[in-house]
PDB file of C-alpha atoms in Angstrom:
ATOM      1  CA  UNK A   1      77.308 145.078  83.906  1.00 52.00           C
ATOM      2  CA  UNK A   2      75.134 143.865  86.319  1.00 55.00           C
ATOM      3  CA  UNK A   3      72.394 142.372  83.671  1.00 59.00           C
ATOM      4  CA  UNK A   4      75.254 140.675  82.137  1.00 58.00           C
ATOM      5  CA  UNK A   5      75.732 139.282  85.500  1.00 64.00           C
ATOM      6  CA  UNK A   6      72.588 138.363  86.273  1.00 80.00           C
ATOM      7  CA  UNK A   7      72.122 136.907  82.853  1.00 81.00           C
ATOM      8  CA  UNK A   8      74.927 134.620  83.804  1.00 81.00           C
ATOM      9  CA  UNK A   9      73.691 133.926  86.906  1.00 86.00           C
ATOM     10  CA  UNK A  10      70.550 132.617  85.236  1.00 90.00           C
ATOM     11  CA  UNK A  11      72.373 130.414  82.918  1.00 92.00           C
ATOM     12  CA  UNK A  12      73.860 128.813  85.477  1.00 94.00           C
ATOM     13  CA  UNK A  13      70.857 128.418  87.510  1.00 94.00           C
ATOM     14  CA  UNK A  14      69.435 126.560  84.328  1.00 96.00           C
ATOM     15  CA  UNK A  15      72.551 124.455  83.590  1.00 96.00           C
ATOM     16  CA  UNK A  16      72.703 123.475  87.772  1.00 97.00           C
ATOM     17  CA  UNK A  17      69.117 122.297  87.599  1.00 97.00           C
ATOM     18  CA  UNK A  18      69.629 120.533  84.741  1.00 97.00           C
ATOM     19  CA  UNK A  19      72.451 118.843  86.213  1.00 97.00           C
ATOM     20  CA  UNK A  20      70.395 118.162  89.721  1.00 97.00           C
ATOM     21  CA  UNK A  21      67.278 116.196  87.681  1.00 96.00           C
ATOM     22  CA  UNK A  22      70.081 113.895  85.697  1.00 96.00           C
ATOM     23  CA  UNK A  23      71.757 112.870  89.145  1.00 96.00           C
ATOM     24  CA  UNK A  24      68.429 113.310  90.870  1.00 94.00           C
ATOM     25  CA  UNK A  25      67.600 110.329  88.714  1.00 95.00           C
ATOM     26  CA  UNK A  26      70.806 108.908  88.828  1.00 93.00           C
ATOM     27  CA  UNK A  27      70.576 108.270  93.019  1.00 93.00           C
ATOM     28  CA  UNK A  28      66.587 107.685  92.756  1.00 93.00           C
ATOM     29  CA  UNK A  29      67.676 104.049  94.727  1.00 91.00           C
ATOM     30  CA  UNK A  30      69.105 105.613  97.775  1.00 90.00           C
ATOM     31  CA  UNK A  31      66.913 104.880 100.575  1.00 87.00           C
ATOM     32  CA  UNK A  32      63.762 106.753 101.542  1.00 85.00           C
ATOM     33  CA  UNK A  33      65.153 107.369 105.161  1.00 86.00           C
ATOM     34  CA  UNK A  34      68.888 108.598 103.806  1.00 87.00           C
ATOM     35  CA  UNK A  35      66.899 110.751 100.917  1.00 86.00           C
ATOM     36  CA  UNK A  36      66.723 113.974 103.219  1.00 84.00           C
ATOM     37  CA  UNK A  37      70.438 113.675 104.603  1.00 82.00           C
ATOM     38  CA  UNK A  38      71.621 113.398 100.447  1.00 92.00           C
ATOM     39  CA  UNK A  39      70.324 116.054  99.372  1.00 94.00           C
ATOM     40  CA  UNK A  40      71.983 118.066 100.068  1.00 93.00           C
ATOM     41  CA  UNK A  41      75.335 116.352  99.037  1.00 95.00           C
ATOM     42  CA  UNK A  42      73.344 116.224  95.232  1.00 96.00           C
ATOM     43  CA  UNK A  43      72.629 119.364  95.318  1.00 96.00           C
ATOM     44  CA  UNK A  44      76.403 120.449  96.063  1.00 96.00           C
ATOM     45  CA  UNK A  45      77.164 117.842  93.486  1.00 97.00           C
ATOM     46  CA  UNK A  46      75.384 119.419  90.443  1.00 97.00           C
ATOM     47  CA  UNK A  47      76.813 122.744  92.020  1.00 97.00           C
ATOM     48  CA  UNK A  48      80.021 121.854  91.481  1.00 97.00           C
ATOM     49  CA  UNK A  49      79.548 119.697  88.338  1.00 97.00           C
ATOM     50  CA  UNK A  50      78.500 122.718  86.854  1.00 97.00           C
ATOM     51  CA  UNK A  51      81.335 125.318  88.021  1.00 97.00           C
ATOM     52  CA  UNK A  52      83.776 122.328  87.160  1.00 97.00           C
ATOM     53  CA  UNK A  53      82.579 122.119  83.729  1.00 97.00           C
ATOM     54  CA  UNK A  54      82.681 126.258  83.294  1.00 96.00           C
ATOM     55  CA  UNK A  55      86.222 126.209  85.183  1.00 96.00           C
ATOM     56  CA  UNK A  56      87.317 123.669  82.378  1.00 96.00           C
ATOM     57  CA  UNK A  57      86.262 126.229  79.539  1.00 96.00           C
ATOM     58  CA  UNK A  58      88.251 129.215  81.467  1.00 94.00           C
ATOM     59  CA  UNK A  59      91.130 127.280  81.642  1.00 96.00           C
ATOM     60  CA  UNK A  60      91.438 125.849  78.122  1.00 95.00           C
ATOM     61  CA  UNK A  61      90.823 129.285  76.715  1.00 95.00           C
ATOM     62  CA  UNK A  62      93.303 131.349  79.197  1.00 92.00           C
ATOM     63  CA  UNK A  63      95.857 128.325  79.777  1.00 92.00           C
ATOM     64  CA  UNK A  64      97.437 126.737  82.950  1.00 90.00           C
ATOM     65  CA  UNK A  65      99.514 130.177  83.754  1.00 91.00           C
ATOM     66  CA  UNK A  66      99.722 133.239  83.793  1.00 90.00           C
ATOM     67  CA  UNK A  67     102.724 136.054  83.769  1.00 90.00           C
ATOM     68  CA  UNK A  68     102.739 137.689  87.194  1.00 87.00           C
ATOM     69  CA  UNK A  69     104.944 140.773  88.567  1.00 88.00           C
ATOM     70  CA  UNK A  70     105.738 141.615  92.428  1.00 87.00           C
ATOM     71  CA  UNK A  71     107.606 144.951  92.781  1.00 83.00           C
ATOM     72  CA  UNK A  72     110.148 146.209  89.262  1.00 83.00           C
ATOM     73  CA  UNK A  73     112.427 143.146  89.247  1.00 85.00           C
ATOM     74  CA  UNK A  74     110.380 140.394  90.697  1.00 90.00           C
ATOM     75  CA  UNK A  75     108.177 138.092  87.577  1.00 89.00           C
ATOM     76  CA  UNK A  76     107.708 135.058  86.664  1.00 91.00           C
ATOM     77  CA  UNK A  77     104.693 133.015  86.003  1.00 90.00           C
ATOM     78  CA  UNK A  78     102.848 130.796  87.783  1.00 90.00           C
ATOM     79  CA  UNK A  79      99.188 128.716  87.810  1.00 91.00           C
ATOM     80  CA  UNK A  80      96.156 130.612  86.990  1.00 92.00           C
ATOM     81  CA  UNK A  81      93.545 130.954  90.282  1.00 93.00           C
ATOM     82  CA  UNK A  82      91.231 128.425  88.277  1.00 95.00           C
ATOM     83  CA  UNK A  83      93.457 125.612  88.003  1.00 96.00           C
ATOM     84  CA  UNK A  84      93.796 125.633  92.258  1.00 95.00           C
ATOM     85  CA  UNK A  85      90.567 126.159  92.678  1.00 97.00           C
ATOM     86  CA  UNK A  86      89.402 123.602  89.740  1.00 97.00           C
ATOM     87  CA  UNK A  87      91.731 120.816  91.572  1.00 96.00           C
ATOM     88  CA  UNK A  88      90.304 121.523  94.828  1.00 97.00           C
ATOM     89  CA  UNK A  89      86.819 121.549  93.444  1.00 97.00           C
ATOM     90  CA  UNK A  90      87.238 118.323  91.497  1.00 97.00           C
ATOM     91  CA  UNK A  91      88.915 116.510  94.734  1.00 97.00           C
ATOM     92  CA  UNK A  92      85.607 117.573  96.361  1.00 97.00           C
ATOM     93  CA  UNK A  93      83.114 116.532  93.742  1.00 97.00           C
ATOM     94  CA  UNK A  94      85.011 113.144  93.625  1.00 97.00           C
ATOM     95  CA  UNK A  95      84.406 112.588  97.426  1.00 96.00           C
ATOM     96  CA  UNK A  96      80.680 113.613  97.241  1.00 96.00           C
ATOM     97  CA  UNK A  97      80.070 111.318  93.938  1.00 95.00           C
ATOM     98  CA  UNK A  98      81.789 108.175  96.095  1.00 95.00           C
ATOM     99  CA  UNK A  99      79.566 109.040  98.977  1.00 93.00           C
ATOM    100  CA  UNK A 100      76.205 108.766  97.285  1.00 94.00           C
ATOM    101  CA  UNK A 101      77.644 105.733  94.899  1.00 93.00           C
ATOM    102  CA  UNK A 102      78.141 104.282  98.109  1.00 91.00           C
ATOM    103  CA  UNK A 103      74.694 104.784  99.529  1.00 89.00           C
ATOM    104  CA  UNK A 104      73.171 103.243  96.434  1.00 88.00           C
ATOM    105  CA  UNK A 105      71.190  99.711  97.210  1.00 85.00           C
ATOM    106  CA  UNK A 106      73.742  96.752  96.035  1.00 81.00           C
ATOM    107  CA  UNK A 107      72.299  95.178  93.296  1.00 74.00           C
ATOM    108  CA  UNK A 108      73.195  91.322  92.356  1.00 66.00           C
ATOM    109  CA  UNK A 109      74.469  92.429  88.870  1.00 62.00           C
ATOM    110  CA  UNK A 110      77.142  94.375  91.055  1.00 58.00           C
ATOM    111  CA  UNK A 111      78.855  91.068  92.316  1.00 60.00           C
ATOM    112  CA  UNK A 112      82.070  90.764  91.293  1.00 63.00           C
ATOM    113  CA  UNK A 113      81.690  86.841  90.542  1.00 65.00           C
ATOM    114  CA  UNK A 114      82.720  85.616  93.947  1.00 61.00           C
ATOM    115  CA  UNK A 115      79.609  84.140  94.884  1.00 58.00           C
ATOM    116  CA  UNK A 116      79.128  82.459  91.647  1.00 64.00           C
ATOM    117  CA  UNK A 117      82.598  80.971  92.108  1.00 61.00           C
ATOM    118  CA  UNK A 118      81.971  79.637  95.771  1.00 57.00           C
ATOM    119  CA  UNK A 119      78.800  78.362  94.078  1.00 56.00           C
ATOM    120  CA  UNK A 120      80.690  76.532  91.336  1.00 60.00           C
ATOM    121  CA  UNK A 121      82.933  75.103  93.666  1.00 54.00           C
ATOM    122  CA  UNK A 122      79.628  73.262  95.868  1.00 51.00           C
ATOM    123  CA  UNK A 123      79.514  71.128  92.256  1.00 51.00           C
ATOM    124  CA  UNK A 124      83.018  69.262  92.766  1.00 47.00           C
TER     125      UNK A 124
END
């Protein structure tokens, strides 16, 4: 059991650092003096890019619920523990993505077309 664990483990390990170099590159632009304090946050974010990814196979091979029984008379069904903890994980992730997307450098290709419009409008 436990080298099945462990072989798991290292799996995961492999998939997680594959996911930190892809958003690794992904923030490259954040700011040398923001770089240390972000880290972390990508770090947390291929974490649970990973485990959301893994949750998604669990659930789509065991379902949304599961058949439960409290005491002789007492069943019923209800959501399986990796559908709460997938939604809470993927509320998380979303929060950490926005975070670093919004310590990215603005680039002028990000302008909505505002400026170009004021811009126009010095022509009349």
């Amino acid at each position: 059991m436990e080298k099945v664990i462990n072989i798991k483990n290292i799996e995961k390990n492999k998939k997680i650092k594959k996911e930190l170099s892809k958003l690794n590159k992904i923030f490259k632009d954040i700011p040398e003096d923001k770089k240390n304090v972000v880290k972390g946050l990508i770090e947390n974010a291929a974490f649970m890019g990973v485990t959301l990814k893994d949750l998604q196979d669990l659930i789509n091979s065991k379902g949304y619920t599961e058949e439960y029984q409290n005491g002789e008379h007492q069943k019923g069904t209800k959501k399986c523990p990796e559908v709460e903890i997938y939604n809470t994980m993927i509320k998380n992730y979303t929060n950490v993505i926005k975070q670093l997307m919004e310590l990215l450098p603005k680039k002028p290709d990000d302008d909505d077309g505002f400026m170009a419009f004021v811009m126009s409008k010095n022509d009349i």
